Coordinates of C-alpha atoms in Angstrom, one line a residue:
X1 CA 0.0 0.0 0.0
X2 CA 1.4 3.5 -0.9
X3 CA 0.0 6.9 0.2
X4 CA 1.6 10.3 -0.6
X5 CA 1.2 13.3 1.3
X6 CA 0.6 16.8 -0.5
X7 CA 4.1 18.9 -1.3
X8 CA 4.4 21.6 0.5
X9 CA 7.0 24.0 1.5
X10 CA 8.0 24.0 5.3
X11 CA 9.6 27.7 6.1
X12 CA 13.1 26.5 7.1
X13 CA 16.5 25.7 5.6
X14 CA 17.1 21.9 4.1
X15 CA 19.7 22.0 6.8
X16 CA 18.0 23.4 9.7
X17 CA 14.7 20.5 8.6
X18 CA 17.0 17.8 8.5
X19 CA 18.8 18.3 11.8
X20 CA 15.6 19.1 13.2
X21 CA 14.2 15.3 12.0
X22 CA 17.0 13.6 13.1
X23 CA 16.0 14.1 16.7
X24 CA 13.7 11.6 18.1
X25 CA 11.9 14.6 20.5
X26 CA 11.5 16.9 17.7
X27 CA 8.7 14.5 16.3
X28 CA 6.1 15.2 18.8
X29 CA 5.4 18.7 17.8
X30 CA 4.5 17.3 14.2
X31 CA 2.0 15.1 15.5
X32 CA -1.8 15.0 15.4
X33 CA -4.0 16.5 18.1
X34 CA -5.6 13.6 19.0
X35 CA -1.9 12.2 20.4
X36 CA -2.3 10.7 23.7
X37 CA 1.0 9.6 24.4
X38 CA 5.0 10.2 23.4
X39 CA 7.7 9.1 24.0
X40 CA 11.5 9.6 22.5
X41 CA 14.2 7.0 22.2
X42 CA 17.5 7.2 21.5
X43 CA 16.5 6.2 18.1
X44 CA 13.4 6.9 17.5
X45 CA 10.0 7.4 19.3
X46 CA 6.7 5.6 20.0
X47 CA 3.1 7.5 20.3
X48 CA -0.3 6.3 20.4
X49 CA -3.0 8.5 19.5
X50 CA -7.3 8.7 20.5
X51 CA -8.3 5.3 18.9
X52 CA -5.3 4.1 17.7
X53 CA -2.8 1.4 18.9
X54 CA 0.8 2.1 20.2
X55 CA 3.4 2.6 16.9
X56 CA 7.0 2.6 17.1
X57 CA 9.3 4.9 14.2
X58 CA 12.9 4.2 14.3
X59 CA 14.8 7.0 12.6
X60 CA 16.0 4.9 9.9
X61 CA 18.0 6.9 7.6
X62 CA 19.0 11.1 7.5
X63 CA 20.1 12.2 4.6
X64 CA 20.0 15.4 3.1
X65 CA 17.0 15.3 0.8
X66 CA 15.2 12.4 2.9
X67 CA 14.3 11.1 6.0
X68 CA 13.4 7.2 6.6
X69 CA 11.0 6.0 9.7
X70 CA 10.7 2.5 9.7
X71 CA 8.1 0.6 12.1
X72 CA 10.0 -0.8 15.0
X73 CA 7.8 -3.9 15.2
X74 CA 8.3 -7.3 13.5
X75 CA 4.7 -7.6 12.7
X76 CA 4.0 -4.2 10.7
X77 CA 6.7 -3.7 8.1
X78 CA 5.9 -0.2 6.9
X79 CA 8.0 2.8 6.3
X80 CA 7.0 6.4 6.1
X81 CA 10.0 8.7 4.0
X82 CA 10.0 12.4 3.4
X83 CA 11.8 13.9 1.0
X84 CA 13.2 17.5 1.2
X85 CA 14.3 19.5 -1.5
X86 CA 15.7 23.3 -1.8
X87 CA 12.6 25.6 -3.0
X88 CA 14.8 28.7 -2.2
X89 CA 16.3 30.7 0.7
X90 CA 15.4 28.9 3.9
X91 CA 13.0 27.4 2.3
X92 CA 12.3 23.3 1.6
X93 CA 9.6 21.3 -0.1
X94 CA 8.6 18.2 1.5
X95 CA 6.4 15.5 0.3
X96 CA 5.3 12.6 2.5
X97 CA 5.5 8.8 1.3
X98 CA 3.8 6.1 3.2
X99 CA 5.1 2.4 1.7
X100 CA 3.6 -0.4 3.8
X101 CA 3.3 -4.0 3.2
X102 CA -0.5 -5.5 4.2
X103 CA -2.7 -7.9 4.1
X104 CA -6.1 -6.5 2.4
X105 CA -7.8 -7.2 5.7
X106 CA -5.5 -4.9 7.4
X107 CA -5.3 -2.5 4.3
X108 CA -9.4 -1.7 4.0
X109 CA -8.9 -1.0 7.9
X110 CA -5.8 1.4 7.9
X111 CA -5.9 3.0 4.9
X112 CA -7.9 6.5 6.0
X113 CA -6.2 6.6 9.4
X114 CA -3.1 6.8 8.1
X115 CA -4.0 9.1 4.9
X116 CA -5.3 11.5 7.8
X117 CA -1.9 10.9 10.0
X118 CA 0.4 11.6 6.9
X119 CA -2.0 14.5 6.3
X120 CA -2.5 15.8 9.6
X121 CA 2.2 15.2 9.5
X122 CA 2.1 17.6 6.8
X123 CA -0.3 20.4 8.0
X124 CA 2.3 20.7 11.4
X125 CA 5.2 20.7 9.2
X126 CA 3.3 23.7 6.8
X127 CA 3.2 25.6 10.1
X128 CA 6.9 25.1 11.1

């Protein structure tokens, strides 16, 4: 299953985005209203939010035009990559990709939720 986020251009530096994401504590300011729990790692961070079981990101990969969160559990293989690119000074487009391997089962019942998350990701990134 793939899902894409609108682009959208985030008011700071490539440079200044991607140090930001490569701190696990950074995350929770992106996240939804409806979060009900966080928590950073040394490597990445777990959150739960209203209705939704516990997920765990591990900061996979930083590079300079992308970021890598992989799911931390065995069960879920999923990954959720942003890419960054220059869109002039202090300024950086993003786009949000959602890659996630499911059953259709599981698919028919995640498929919103997580087009809302990756939307709700990108509205608090707009607003940085």
């Amino acid at each position: 299953m793939n899902l894409e986020g609108r682009k959208i251009t985030v008011n700071k530096s490539r440079e200044d985005l991607v140090a930001m994401l490569k701190k696990p504590e950074d995350y929770r300011h992106l996240m939804p209203e409806s979060l009900q729990n966080f928590e950073a790692r040394e490597d990445g961070f777990k959150f739960s939010l209203k209705g939704m079981p516990e997920i765990a990101l591990k900061i996979e990969n930083v590079t300079d035009n992308e970021v890598v969160l992989k799911s931390a559990s065995s069960s879920l293989d999923f990954s959720l990559t942003g890419n960054l690119n220059d869109a002039g000074e202090n300024k950086t487009e993003v786009q949000l990709l959602f890659h996630g391997e499911f059953n259709p089962f599981i698919k028919m019942m995640v498929e919103k939720p997580l087009q809302n998350f990756i939307n709700a990701l990108t509205d608090n990134l707009e607003k940085l």
